[in-house]
PDB file of C-alpha atoms in Angstrom:
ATOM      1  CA  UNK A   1       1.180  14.876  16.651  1.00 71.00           C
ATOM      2  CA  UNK A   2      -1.741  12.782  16.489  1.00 84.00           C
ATOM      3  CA  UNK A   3      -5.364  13.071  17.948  1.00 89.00           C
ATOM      4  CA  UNK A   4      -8.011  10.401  19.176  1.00 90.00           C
ATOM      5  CA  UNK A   5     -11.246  10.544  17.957  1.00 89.00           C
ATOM      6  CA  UNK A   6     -13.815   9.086  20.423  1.00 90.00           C
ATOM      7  CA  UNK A   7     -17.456   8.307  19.279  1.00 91.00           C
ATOM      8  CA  UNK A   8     -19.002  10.394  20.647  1.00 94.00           C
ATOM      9  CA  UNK A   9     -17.359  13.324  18.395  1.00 91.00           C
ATOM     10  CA  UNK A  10     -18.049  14.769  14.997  1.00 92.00           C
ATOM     11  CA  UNK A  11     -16.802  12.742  12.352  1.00 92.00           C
ATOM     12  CA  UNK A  12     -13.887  14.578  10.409  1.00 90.00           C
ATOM     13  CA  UNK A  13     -15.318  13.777   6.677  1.00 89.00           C
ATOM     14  CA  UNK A  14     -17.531  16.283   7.118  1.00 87.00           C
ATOM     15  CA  UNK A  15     -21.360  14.649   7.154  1.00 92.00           C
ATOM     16  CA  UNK A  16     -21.685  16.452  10.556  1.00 91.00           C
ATOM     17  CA  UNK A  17     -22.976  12.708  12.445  1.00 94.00           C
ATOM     18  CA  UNK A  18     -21.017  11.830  15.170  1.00 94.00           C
ATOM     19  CA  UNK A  19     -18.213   9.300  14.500  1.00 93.00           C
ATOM     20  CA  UNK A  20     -19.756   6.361  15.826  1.00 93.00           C
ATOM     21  CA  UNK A  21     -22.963   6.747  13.293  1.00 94.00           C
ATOM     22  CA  UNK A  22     -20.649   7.996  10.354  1.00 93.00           C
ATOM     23  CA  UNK A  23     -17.132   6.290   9.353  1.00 91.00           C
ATOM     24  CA  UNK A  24     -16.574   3.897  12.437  1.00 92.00           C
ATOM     25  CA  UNK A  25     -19.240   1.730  10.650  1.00 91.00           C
ATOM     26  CA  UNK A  26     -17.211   1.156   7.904  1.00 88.00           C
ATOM     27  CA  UNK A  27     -13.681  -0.300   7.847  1.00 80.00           C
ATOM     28  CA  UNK A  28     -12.573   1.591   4.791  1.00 77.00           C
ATOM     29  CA  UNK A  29     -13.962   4.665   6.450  1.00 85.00           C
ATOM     30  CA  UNK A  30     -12.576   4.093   9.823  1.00 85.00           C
ATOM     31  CA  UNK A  31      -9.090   3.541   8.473  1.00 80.00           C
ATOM     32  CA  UNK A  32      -8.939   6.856   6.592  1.00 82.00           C
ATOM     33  CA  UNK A  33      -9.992   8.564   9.560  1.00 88.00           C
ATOM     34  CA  UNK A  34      -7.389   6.645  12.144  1.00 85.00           C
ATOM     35  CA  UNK A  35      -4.556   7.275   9.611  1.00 82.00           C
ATOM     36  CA  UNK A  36      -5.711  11.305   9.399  1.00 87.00           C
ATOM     37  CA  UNK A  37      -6.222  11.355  12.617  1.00 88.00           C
ATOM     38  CA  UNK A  38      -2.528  10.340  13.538  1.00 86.00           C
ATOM     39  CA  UNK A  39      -1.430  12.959  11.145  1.00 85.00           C
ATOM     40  CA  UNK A  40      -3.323  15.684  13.052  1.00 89.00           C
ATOM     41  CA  UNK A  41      -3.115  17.961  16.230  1.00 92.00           C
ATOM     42  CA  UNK A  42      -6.469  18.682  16.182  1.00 90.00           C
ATOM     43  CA  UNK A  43     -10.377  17.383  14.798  1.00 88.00           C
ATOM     44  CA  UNK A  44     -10.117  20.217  12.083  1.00 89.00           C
ATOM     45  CA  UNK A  45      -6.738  19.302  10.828  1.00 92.00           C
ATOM     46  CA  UNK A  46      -8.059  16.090  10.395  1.00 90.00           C
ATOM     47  CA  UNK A  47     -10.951  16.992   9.078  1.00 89.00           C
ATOM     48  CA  UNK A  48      -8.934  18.961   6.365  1.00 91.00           C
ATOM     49  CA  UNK A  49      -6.352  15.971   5.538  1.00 87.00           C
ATOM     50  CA  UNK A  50      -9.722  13.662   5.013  1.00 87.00           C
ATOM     51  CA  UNK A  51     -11.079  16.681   2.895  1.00 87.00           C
ATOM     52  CA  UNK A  52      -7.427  16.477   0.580  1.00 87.00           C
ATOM     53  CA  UNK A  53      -7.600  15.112  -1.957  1.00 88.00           C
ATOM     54  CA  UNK A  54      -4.892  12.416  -2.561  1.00 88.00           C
ATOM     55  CA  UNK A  55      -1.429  12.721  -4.972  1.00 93.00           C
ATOM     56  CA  UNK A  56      -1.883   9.858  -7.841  1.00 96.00           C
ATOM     57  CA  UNK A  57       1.125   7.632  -7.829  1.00 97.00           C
ATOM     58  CA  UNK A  58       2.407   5.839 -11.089  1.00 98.00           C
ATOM     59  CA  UNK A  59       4.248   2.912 -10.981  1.00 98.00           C
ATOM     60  CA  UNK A  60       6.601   0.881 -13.541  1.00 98.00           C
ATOM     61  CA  UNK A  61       6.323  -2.731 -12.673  1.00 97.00           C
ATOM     62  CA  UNK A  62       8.620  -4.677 -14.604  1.00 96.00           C
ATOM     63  CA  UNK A  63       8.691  -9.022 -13.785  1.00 93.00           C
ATOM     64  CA  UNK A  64      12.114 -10.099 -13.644  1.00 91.00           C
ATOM     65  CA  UNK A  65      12.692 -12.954 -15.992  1.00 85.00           C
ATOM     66  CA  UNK A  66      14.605 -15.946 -14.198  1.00 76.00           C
ATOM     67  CA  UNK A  67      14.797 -17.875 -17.183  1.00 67.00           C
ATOM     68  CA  UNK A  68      11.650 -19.980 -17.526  1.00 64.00           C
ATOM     69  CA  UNK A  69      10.485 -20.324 -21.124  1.00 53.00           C
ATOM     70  CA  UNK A  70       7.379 -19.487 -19.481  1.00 60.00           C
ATOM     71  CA  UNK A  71       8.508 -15.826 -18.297  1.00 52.00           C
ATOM     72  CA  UNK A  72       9.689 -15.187 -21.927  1.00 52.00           C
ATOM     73  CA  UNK A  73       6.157 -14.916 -23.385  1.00 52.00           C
ATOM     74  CA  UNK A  74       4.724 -12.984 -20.791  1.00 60.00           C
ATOM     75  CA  UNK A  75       4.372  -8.840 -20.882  1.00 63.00           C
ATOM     76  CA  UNK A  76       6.752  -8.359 -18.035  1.00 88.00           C
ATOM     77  CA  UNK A  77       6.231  -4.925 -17.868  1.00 95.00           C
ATOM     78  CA  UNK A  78       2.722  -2.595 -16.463  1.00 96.00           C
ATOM     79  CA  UNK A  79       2.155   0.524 -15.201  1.00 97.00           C
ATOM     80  CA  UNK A  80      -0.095   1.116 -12.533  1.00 98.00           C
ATOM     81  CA  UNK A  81      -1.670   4.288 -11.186  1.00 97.00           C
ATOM     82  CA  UNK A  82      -2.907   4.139  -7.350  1.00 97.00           C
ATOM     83  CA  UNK A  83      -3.952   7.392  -5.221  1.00 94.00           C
ATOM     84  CA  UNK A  84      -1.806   7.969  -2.446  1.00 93.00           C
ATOM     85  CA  UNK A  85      -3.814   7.243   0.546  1.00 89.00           C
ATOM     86  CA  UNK A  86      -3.666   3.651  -0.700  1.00 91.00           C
ATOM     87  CA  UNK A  87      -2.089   0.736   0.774  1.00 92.00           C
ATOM     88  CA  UNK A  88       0.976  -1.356   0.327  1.00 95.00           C
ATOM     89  CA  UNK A  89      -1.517  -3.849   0.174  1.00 95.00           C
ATOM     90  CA  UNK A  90      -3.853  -2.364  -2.310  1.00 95.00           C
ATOM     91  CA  UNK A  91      -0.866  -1.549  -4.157  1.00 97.00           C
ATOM     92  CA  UNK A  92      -0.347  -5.456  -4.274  1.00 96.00           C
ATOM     93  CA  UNK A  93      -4.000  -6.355  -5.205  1.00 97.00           C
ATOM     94  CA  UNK A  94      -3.363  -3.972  -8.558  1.00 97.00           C
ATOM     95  CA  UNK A  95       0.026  -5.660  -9.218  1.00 97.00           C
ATOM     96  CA  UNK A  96      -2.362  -9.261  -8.947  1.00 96.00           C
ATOM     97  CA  UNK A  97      -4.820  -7.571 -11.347  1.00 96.00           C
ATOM     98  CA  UNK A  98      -2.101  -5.794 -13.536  1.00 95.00           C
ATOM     99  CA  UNK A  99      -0.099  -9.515 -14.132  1.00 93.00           C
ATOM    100  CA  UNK A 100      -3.460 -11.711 -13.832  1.00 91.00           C
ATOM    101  CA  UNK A 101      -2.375 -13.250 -10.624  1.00 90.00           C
ATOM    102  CA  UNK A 102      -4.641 -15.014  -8.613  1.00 92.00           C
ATOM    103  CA  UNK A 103      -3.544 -13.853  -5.446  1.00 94.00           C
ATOM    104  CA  UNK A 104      -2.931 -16.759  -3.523  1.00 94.00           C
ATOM    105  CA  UNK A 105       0.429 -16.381  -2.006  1.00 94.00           C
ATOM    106  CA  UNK A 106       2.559 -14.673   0.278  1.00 93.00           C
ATOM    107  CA  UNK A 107       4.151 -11.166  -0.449  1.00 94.00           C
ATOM    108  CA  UNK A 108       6.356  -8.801   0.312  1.00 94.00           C
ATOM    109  CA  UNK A 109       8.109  -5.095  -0.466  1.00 95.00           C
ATOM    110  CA  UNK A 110      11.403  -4.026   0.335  1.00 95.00           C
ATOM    111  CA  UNK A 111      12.029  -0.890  -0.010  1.00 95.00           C
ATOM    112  CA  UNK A 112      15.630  -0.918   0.263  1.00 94.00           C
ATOM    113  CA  UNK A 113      15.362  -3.333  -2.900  1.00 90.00           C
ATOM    114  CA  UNK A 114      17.398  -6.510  -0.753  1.00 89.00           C
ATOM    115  CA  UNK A 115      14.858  -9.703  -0.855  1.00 86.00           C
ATOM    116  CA  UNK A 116      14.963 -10.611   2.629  1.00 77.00           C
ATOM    117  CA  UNK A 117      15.909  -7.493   4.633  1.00 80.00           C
ATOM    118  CA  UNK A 118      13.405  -7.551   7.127  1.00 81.00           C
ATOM    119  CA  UNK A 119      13.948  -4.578   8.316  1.00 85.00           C
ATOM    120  CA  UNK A 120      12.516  -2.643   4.762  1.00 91.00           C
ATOM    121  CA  UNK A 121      10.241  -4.855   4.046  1.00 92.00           C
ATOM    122  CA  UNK A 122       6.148  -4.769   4.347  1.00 93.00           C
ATOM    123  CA  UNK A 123       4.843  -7.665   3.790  1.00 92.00           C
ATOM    124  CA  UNK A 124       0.977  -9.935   3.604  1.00 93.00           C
ATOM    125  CA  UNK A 125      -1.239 -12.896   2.649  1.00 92.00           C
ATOM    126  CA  UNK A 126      -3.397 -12.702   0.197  1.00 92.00           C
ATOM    127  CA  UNK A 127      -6.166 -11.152   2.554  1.00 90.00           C
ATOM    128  CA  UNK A 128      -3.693  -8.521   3.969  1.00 86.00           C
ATOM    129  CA  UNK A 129      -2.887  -9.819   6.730  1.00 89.00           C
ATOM    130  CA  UNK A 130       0.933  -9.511   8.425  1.00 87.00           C
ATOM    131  CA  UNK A 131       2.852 -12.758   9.371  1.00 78.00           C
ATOM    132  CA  UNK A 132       6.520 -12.647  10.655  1.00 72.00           C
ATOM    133  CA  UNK A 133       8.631 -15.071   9.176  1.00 65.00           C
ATOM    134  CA  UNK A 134      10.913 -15.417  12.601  1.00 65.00           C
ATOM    135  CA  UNK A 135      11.628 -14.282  15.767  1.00 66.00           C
ATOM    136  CA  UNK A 136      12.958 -10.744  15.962  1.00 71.00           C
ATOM    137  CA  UNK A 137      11.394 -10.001  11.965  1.00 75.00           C
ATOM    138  CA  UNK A 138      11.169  -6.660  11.862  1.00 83.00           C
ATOM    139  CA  UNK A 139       8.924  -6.637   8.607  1.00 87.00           C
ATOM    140  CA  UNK A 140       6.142  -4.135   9.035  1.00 92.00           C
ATOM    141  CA  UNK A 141       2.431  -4.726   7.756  1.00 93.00           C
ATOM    142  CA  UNK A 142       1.429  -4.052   3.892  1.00 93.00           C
ATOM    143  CA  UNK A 143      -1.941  -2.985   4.658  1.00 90.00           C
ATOM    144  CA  UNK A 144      -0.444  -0.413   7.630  1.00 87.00           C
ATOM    145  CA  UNK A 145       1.551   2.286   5.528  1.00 89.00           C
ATOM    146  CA  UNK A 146      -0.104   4.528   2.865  1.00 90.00           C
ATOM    147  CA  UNK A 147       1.837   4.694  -0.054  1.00 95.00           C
ATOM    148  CA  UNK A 148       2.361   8.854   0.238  1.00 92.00           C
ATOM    149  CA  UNK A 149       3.902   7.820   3.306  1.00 90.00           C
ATOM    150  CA  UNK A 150       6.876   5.953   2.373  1.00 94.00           C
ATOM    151  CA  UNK A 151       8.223   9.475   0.965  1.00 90.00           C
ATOM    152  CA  UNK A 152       8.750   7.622  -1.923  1.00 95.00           C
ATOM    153  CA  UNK A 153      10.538   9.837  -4.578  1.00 95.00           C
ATOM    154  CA  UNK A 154      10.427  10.025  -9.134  1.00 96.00           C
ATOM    155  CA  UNK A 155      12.953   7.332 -10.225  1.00 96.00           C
ATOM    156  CA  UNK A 156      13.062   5.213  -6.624  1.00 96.00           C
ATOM    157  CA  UNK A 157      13.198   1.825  -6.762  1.00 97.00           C
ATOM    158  CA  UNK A 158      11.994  -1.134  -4.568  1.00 97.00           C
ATOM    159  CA  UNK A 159      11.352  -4.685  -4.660  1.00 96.00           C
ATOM    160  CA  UNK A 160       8.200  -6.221  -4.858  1.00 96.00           C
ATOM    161  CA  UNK A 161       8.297 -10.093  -4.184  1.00 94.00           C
ATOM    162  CA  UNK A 162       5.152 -12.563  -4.978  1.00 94.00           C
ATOM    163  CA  UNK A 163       4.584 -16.498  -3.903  1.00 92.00           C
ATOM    164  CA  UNK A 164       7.699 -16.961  -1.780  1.00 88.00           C
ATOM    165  CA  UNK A 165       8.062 -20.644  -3.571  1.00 88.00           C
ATOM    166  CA  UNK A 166       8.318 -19.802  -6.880  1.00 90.00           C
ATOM    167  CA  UNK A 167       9.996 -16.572  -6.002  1.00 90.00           C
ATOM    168  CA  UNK A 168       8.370 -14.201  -8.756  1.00 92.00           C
ATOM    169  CA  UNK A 169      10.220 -11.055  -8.302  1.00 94.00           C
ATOM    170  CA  UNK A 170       9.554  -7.856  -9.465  1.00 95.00           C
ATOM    171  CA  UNK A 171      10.969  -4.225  -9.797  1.00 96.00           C
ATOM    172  CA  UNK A 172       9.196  -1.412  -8.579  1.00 98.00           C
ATOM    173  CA  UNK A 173       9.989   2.445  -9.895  1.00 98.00           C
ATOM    174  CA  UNK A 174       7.821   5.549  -9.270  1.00 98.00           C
ATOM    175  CA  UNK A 175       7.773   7.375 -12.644  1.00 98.00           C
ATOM    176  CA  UNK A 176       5.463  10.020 -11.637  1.00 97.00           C
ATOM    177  CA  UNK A 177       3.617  11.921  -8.762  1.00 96.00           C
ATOM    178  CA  UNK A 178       1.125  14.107  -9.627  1.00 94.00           C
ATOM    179  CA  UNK A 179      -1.950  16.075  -7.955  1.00 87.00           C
ATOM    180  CA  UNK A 180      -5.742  15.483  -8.351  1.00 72.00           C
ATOM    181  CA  UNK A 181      -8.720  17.809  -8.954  1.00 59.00           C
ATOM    182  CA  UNK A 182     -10.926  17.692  -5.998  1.00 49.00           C
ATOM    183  CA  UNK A 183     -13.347  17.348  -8.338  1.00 40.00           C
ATOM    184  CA  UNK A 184     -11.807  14.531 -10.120  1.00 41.00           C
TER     185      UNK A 184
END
């Protein structure tokens, strides 16, 4: 499974340009189609993912306290709603926004909820991009994975970890998964 789209070909979102005069001029663009792309065994099955419209994932985002008078004061819990065909990564930016971070550290998930298991964790700088903490890290990049394709399921947990000085943890649980309107 998976396709390659060259140029020269129509561009799955449907405008009917070729690729290199549609979504290849835009990052955004270009990702969607590369990830849909890789899901497909053919241009219109593609072309149909694109066309999808994606689940809407709702997250419970609790800060875990560790003891600062500072913590105590603070809403420690949000939820945040994020389509689907979104990013670990853009998934972080909403946590920033959510707990008015500024974004200027070093994060990671783990999935399998143990802080420092490289092998389930995605991780990024504050502009998305992947750094491995050692030889042999086996930590994946944030802005790589789409969140519907973790196969994340209702109740899972994972760990989200911000500013790897200060060590703000946080837990991560999927409350809900729900569908979208094409015309939504």
């Amino acid at each position: 499974m998976a396709i390659k789209i060259g140029r020269n070909d129509p561009c799955p979102c449907g405008s009917g340009k070729k690729f290199k005069r549609c979504c290849d001029t835009d990052h955004s663009a270009r990702v969607q189609v590369k990830r849909a792309a890789a899901k497909a065994d053919s241009l219109e099955e593609a072309a149909e993912i694109m066309a999808t419209p994606p689940d809407i994932y709702s997250f419970e985002v609790s800060l875990i306290p560790d003891g600062s008078s500072e913590d105590s004061h603070r809403e420690t819990t949000k939820t945040i709603e994020i389509n689907g065909d979104k990013s670990l990564y853009n998934l972080h930016m909403a946590i920033q926004k959510a707990f008015g971070w500024d974004n200027d550290h070093m994060f990671s998930f783990f999935l399998d909820n143990k802080i420092e298991s490289s092998q389930y964790e995605y991780s990024g700088d504050p502009l998305g991009q992947h750094h491995k903490s050692f030889p042999g890290d086996k930590s994946r990049p944030a802005d790589g994975v789409e969140i519907a394709d973790l196969r994340l399921k209702k109740g899972g947990r994972f760990t989200y970890l911000y500013d790897y000085g200060d060590n703000i943890e946080h837990s991560v649980e999927l409350i809900d998964i729900r569908g979208t309107e094409k015309n939504e």
